[in-house]
Short mmCIF file of C-alpha atoms in Angstrom, two decimals:
data_model
loop_
_atom_site.label_atom_id
_atom_site.label_comp_id
_atom_site.label_asym_id
_atom_site.label_seq_id
_atom_site.Cartn_x
_atom_site.Cartn_y
_atom_site.Cartn_z
CA MET A 1 1.18 -2.63 -14.78
CA ARG A 2 0.86 -0.78 -11.63
CA THR A 3 -1.92 -2.69 -9.55
CA PRO A 4 -4.13 -0.39 -7.60
CA LEU A 5 -3.97 -0.56 -3.60
CA ILE A 6 -6.67 0.58 -1.29
CA ALA A 7 -5.38 1.13 2.22
CA GLY A 8 -7.80 1.62 5.17
CA ASN A 9 -6.34 3.72 7.99
CA TRP A 10 -8.50 3.19 11.17
CA LYS A 11 -6.59 5.80 13.41
CA MET A 12 -7.83 5.27 16.87
CA TYR A 13 -10.77 3.56 16.15
CA LYS A 14 -12.09 -0.14 16.83
CA THR A 15 -11.31 -2.47 19.70
CA VAL A 16 -9.86 -6.03 19.04
CA ASP A 17 -13.17 -7.61 19.20
CA GLU A 18 -14.56 -4.92 16.69
CA THR A 19 -11.48 -5.48 14.52
CA VAL A 20 -11.85 -9.18 14.34
CA LYS A 21 -15.73 -8.95 13.51
CA TYR A 22 -15.06 -6.42 10.84
CA LEU A 23 -12.44 -8.34 9.39
CA SER A 24 -14.32 -11.56 9.24
CA GLU A 25 -17.24 -9.69 7.40
CA PHE A 26 -14.90 -7.68 5.22
CA CYS A 27 -12.70 -10.57 4.15
CA ALA A 28 -15.48 -12.54 2.87
CA LEU A 29 -16.91 -9.73 1.06
CA MET A 30 -13.70 -9.21 -0.80
CA LYS A 31 -12.98 -13.16 -1.60
CA GLY A 32 -12.05 -13.57 -5.06
CA LEU A 33 -11.75 -9.91 -5.89
CA SER A 34 -8.81 -9.43 -8.24
CA GLY A 35 -7.14 -6.56 -9.78
CA VAL A 36 -6.47 -4.49 -6.49
CA GLU A 37 -4.39 -4.89 -3.51
CA ILE A 38 -6.25 -4.33 -0.19
CA VAL A 39 -4.59 -3.17 3.12
CA ILE A 40 -6.27 -2.41 6.50
CA ALA A 41 -4.19 -0.48 9.23
CA PRO A 42 -5.93 -0.99 12.60
CA VAL A 43 -4.65 0.17 16.22
CA PHE A 44 -1.53 -1.39 17.53
CA THR A 45 -3.29 -3.30 20.14
CA ALA A 46 -5.34 -5.24 17.52
CA LEU A 47 -2.49 -5.84 14.86
CA HIS A 48 -1.92 -9.45 15.80
CA ALA A 49 -5.73 -10.36 15.92
CA ALA A 50 -6.02 -8.64 12.71
CA ALA A 51 -3.32 -10.68 11.06
CA GLU A 52 -4.80 -13.76 12.29
CA ALA A 53 -8.27 -12.99 11.01
CA ALA A 54 -6.87 -11.86 7.57
CA ARG A 55 -4.66 -15.00 7.31
CA GLY A 56 -5.04 -16.83 3.94
CA THR A 57 -7.29 -13.86 2.31
CA ASN A 58 -6.53 -11.24 -0.08
CA VAL A 59 -6.25 -8.46 2.61
CA GLY A 60 -3.09 -7.18 4.08
CA ILE A 61 -2.51 -5.67 7.33
CA ALA A 62 -0.41 -2.52 8.16
CA ALA A 63 0.78 -0.68 11.30
CA GLN A 64 0.08 2.83 11.67
CA ASP A 65 3.43 4.14 12.62
CA LEU A 66 6.71 2.71 14.00
CA TYR A 67 9.97 3.72 15.77
CA TRP A 68 13.36 3.67 13.92
CA GLU A 69 15.23 1.97 16.68
CA ARG A 70 14.86 -2.06 16.76
CA GLU A 71 14.61 -2.05 20.67
CA GLY A 72 15.65 -0.03 23.73
CA ALA A 73 14.43 2.33 26.38
CA PHE A 74 11.97 4.13 24.21
CA THR A 75 8.76 3.83 26.34
CA GLY A 76 5.63 3.62 24.43
CA GLU A 77 7.24 3.10 21.10
CA ILE A 78 6.97 0.26 18.55
CA SER A 79 9.85 -1.13 16.44
CA GLY A 80 9.52 -2.54 12.96
CA PRO A 81 10.69 -5.85 13.97
CA MET A 82 7.68 -6.21 16.58
CA ILE A 83 5.19 -4.97 13.93
CA ARG A 84 6.47 -7.74 11.53
CA ASP A 85 6.42 -10.11 14.49
CA ALA A 86 2.70 -9.17 15.00
CA GLY A 87 1.80 -10.09 11.57
CA ALA A 88 1.93 -6.81 9.60
CA ARG A 89 3.33 -6.48 6.28
CA PHE A 90 3.21 -2.77 5.60
CA VAL A 91 3.27 0.25 8.02
CA ILE A 92 2.15 3.94 7.47
CA VAL A 93 4.95 6.46 7.72
CA GLY A 94 4.67 10.32 7.99
CA HIS A 95 0.94 10.41 8.09
CA SER A 96 -0.28 14.15 8.22
CA GLU A 97 -1.69 13.63 11.54
CA ARG A 98 1.79 12.47 12.84
CA ARG A 99 3.38 15.52 11.34
CA THR A 100 1.02 18.03 12.55
CA LEU A 101 0.13 16.62 16.06
CA PHE A 102 3.21 14.99 17.17
CA GLY A 103 5.84 17.19 15.30
CA GLU A 104 7.29 14.43 12.86
CA THR A 105 9.61 15.88 10.62
CA ASP A 106 10.89 14.76 6.90
CA ALA A 107 14.07 13.55 8.74
CA THR A 108 12.10 11.50 11.32
CA VAL A 109 10.03 10.06 8.22
CA ASN A 110 13.44 9.29 6.62
CA ARG A 111 14.67 7.26 9.34
CA LYS A 112 11.24 5.52 9.87
CA THR A 113 11.13 4.56 6.12
CA ALA A 114 14.65 2.98 6.52
CA ALA A 115 13.87 1.09 9.57
CA ALA A 116 10.44 -0.09 7.70
CA PHE A 117 12.65 -1.49 5.12
CA ALA A 118 15.38 -3.05 7.69
CA ALA A 119 12.38 -4.74 9.18
CA GLY A 120 11.03 -6.40 5.91
CA LEU A 121 7.97 -4.08 6.08
CA ILE A 122 6.51 -2.05 3.14
CA PRO A 123 6.19 1.41 3.96
CA ILE A 124 3.30 3.57 2.88
CA VAL A 125 5.04 7.01 3.00
CA CYS A 126 2.73 10.03 3.28
CA ILE A 127 3.33 13.52 1.79
CA GLY A 128 1.30 16.60 1.14
CA GLU A 129 0.64 20.17 1.72
CA THR A 130 -1.66 22.36 4.27
CA LEU A 131 -4.38 24.79 3.06
CA ASP A 132 -1.83 27.90 3.90
CA GLN A 133 0.54 26.24 1.76
CA ARG A 134 -1.52 25.54 -1.13
CA GLU A 135 -3.02 28.97 -1.06
CA ARG A 136 0.54 30.41 -1.28
CA ASN A 137 1.01 28.04 -4.42
CA ASP A 138 3.99 26.22 -2.49
CA THR A 139 2.30 22.92 -3.17
CA ASN A 140 5.04 21.54 -5.59
CA GLN A 141 7.88 23.08 -3.40
CA VAL A 142 6.50 21.24 -0.07
CA LEU A 143 6.28 17.99 -2.07
CA ASP A 144 9.80 18.19 -3.61
CA ARG A 145 11.27 18.77 -0.21
CA GLN A 146 8.95 16.12 1.38
CA ILE A 147 10.33 13.73 -1.27
CA THR A 148 13.99 14.60 -1.50
CA GLN A 149 14.40 14.54 2.43
CA GLY A 150 12.13 11.91 3.43
CA LEU A 151 13.20 9.49 0.61
CA ASP A 152 16.93 10.47 0.89
CA GLY A 153 19.24 7.59 0.71
CA LEU A 154 16.91 5.09 -0.77
CA THR A 155 17.65 3.12 -3.94
CA SER A 156 15.57 2.76 -7.06
CA ASP A 157 14.75 -0.66 -5.93
CA GLN A 158 13.44 0.41 -2.49
CA LEU A 159 11.36 2.97 -4.51
CA THR A 160 9.54 0.65 -6.56
CA THR A 161 8.81 -1.41 -3.13
CA LEU A 162 7.25 1.38 -1.21
CA VAL A 163 4.05 3.25 -1.66
CA LEU A 164 3.51 6.81 -1.63
CA ALA A 165 0.33 8.62 -0.53
CA TYR A 166 -0.23 12.28 -1.42
CA GLU A 167 -2.57 13.69 1.30
CA PRO A 168 -3.82 17.17 0.56
CA VAL A 169 -3.93 17.79 4.37
CA TRP A 170 -6.58 20.50 3.84
CA ALA A 171 -8.96 17.76 2.33
CA ILE A 172 -8.57 15.39 5.30
CA GLY A 173 -11.56 15.22 7.59
CA THR A 174 -12.62 18.55 6.23
CA GLY A 175 -15.33 17.71 3.96
CA ARG A 176 -13.35 19.65 1.34
CA ASN A 177 -12.20 17.46 -1.40
CA ALA A 178 -9.28 17.86 -4.04
CA THR A 179 -10.81 17.48 -7.44
CA ALA A 180 -9.98 14.58 -9.70
CA ALA A 181 -7.78 17.14 -11.62
CA GLN A 182 -6.15 18.49 -8.55
CA ALA A 183 -5.24 15.07 -7.58
CA GLN A 184 -3.83 14.19 -11.00
CA ASP A 185 -1.72 17.34 -11.11
CA ALA A 186 -0.03 16.60 -7.87
CA HIS A 187 0.49 12.91 -8.68
CA ALA A 188 2.03 13.82 -12.09
CA HIS A 189 4.20 16.30 -10.60
CA ILE A 190 5.41 13.76 -7.98
CA ARG A 191 5.90 10.96 -10.55
CA GLN A 192 8.00 13.33 -12.47
CA ARG A 193 10.11 14.17 -9.66
CA LEU A 194 10.78 10.54 -9.04
CA ARG A 195 11.72 10.03 -12.68
CA GLN A 196 14.40 12.80 -12.33
CA TRP A 197 15.61 11.63 -9.06
CA PHE A 198 15.34 7.71 -9.28
CA GLY A 199 15.03 7.22 -13.24
CA GLY A 200 11.95 6.35 -15.32
CA GLU A 201 11.52 2.55 -14.75
CA ALA A 202 11.71 3.26 -10.99
CA ALA A 203 9.01 6.01 -11.10
CA ASP A 204 6.74 4.35 -13.26
CA GLN A 205 6.56 1.11 -11.35
CA THR A 206 5.94 3.15 -7.90
CA ARG A 207 2.48 3.63 -6.79
CA ILE A 208 1.15 6.79 -5.60
CA LEU A 209 -2.12 6.94 -3.66
CA TYR A 210 -4.19 9.65 -3.10
CA GLY A 211 -5.65 10.19 0.47
CA GLY A 212 -7.98 13.22 1.33
CA SER A 213 -11.73 12.54 2.24
CA VAL A 214 -12.20 9.46 -0.18
CA LYS A 215 -15.44 8.00 -0.21
CA PRO A 216 -17.47 5.60 -2.45
CA GLY A 217 -18.92 8.64 -4.46
CA ASN A 218 -15.67 10.06 -5.49
CA ILE A 219 -13.34 7.11 -5.78
CA ALA A 220 -14.05 6.25 -9.15
CA GLU A 221 -13.33 9.48 -10.97
CA ILE A 222 -9.87 9.96 -8.68
CA ALA A 223 -8.63 6.41 -9.46
CA ALA A 224 -9.46 6.80 -12.97
CA GLN A 225 -6.71 9.16 -13.22
CA PRO A 226 -3.50 8.22 -14.91
CA ASP A 227 -1.16 8.68 -12.19
CA VAL A 228 -3.40 7.94 -9.22
CA ASP A 229 -2.72 4.36 -8.27
CA GLY A 230 -5.35 3.93 -5.47
CA ALA A 231 -6.19 5.38 -2.17
CA LEU A 232 -5.36 5.73 1.41
CA VAL A 233 -8.82 5.99 2.94
CA GLY A 234 -9.57 7.29 6.49
CA GLY A 235 -13.14 7.41 8.06
CA ALA A 236 -14.83 5.78 5.08
CA SER A 237 -12.87 2.69 5.78
CA LEU A 238 -14.35 2.08 9.02
CA ASP A 239 -17.74 0.93 7.41
CA VAL A 240 -17.60 -2.54 5.82
CA LYS A 241 -19.73 -2.50 2.79
CA GLY A 242 -18.65 1.39 2.25
CA PHE A 243 -15.09 0.47 2.41
CA GLY A 244 -15.87 -2.61 0.30
CA GLU A 245 -17.58 -0.27 -2.40
CA ILE A 246 -14.46 1.96 -2.44
CA VAL A 247 -12.25 -1.18 -3.37
CA ALA A 248 -14.43 -2.59 -5.99
CA LYS A 249 -14.47 0.67 -7.70
CA ALA A 250 -10.59 0.94 -7.86
CA GLN A 251 -9.78 -2.36 -9.68
CA THR A 252 -8.32 -1.65 -12.86
CA PRO A 253 -4.58 -1.98 -13.37
CA LYS A 254 -2.94 0.77 -15.21
CA PRO A 255 -0.10 0.33 -17.82
CA LYS A 256 3.24 2.09 -16.81
CA ALA A 257 3.77 5.52 -18.08
CA GLN A 258 6.73 5.94 -20.73
CA ALA A 259 9.53 8.18 -19.73
#
């Protein structure tokens, strides 16, 4: 069974005090909830405080990015071991905003994914097409390139550990949502490619999240799709009760598909 995962990406929001207050309320709200894994990604400055606030709860902590070197003269960067030392277990890699605003490529995503594994972190690797690419019917080609180049060199065992997040870039913060059917089509294509390149067993164990303007009103239909294993949630994760509602609607573990 693939246990659904709901990850909240806070982007550049919330101070340390705001983070601790949120997690105190949210962890109490989520206490005893089963059938879903929960992860929250605060800003770097709040990582340690978040990890301490979530200690002993069913909420995991993620960083929003990392650099691929362990240490060195890389002003402003943070390495995987530093993130692990701060108390995080997950790290987001290749988010669409990192790609579009900061020039990250599939090659850098690959290096960061390898660095995450080397540091004992679970990478949440983001892939997805822009509006222009979708309108040119290039979605599958873009996803294929991002998977082959971004996951190059990984083993089947590593694939089952990492989490993929399909982000239709045209549906992030735009108010435009992919339909449940569109999400399923993309997720099914991704899983089929994983099956071809890593084998059926690994592909059937890998969790693929949907990320694109997820809200309490649309998560149930999206999460019900057979190849959707949860969500990477942006703005809607900033509200305690709203995010709690999203988590509660994505609890049902799914059987592995058959190759």
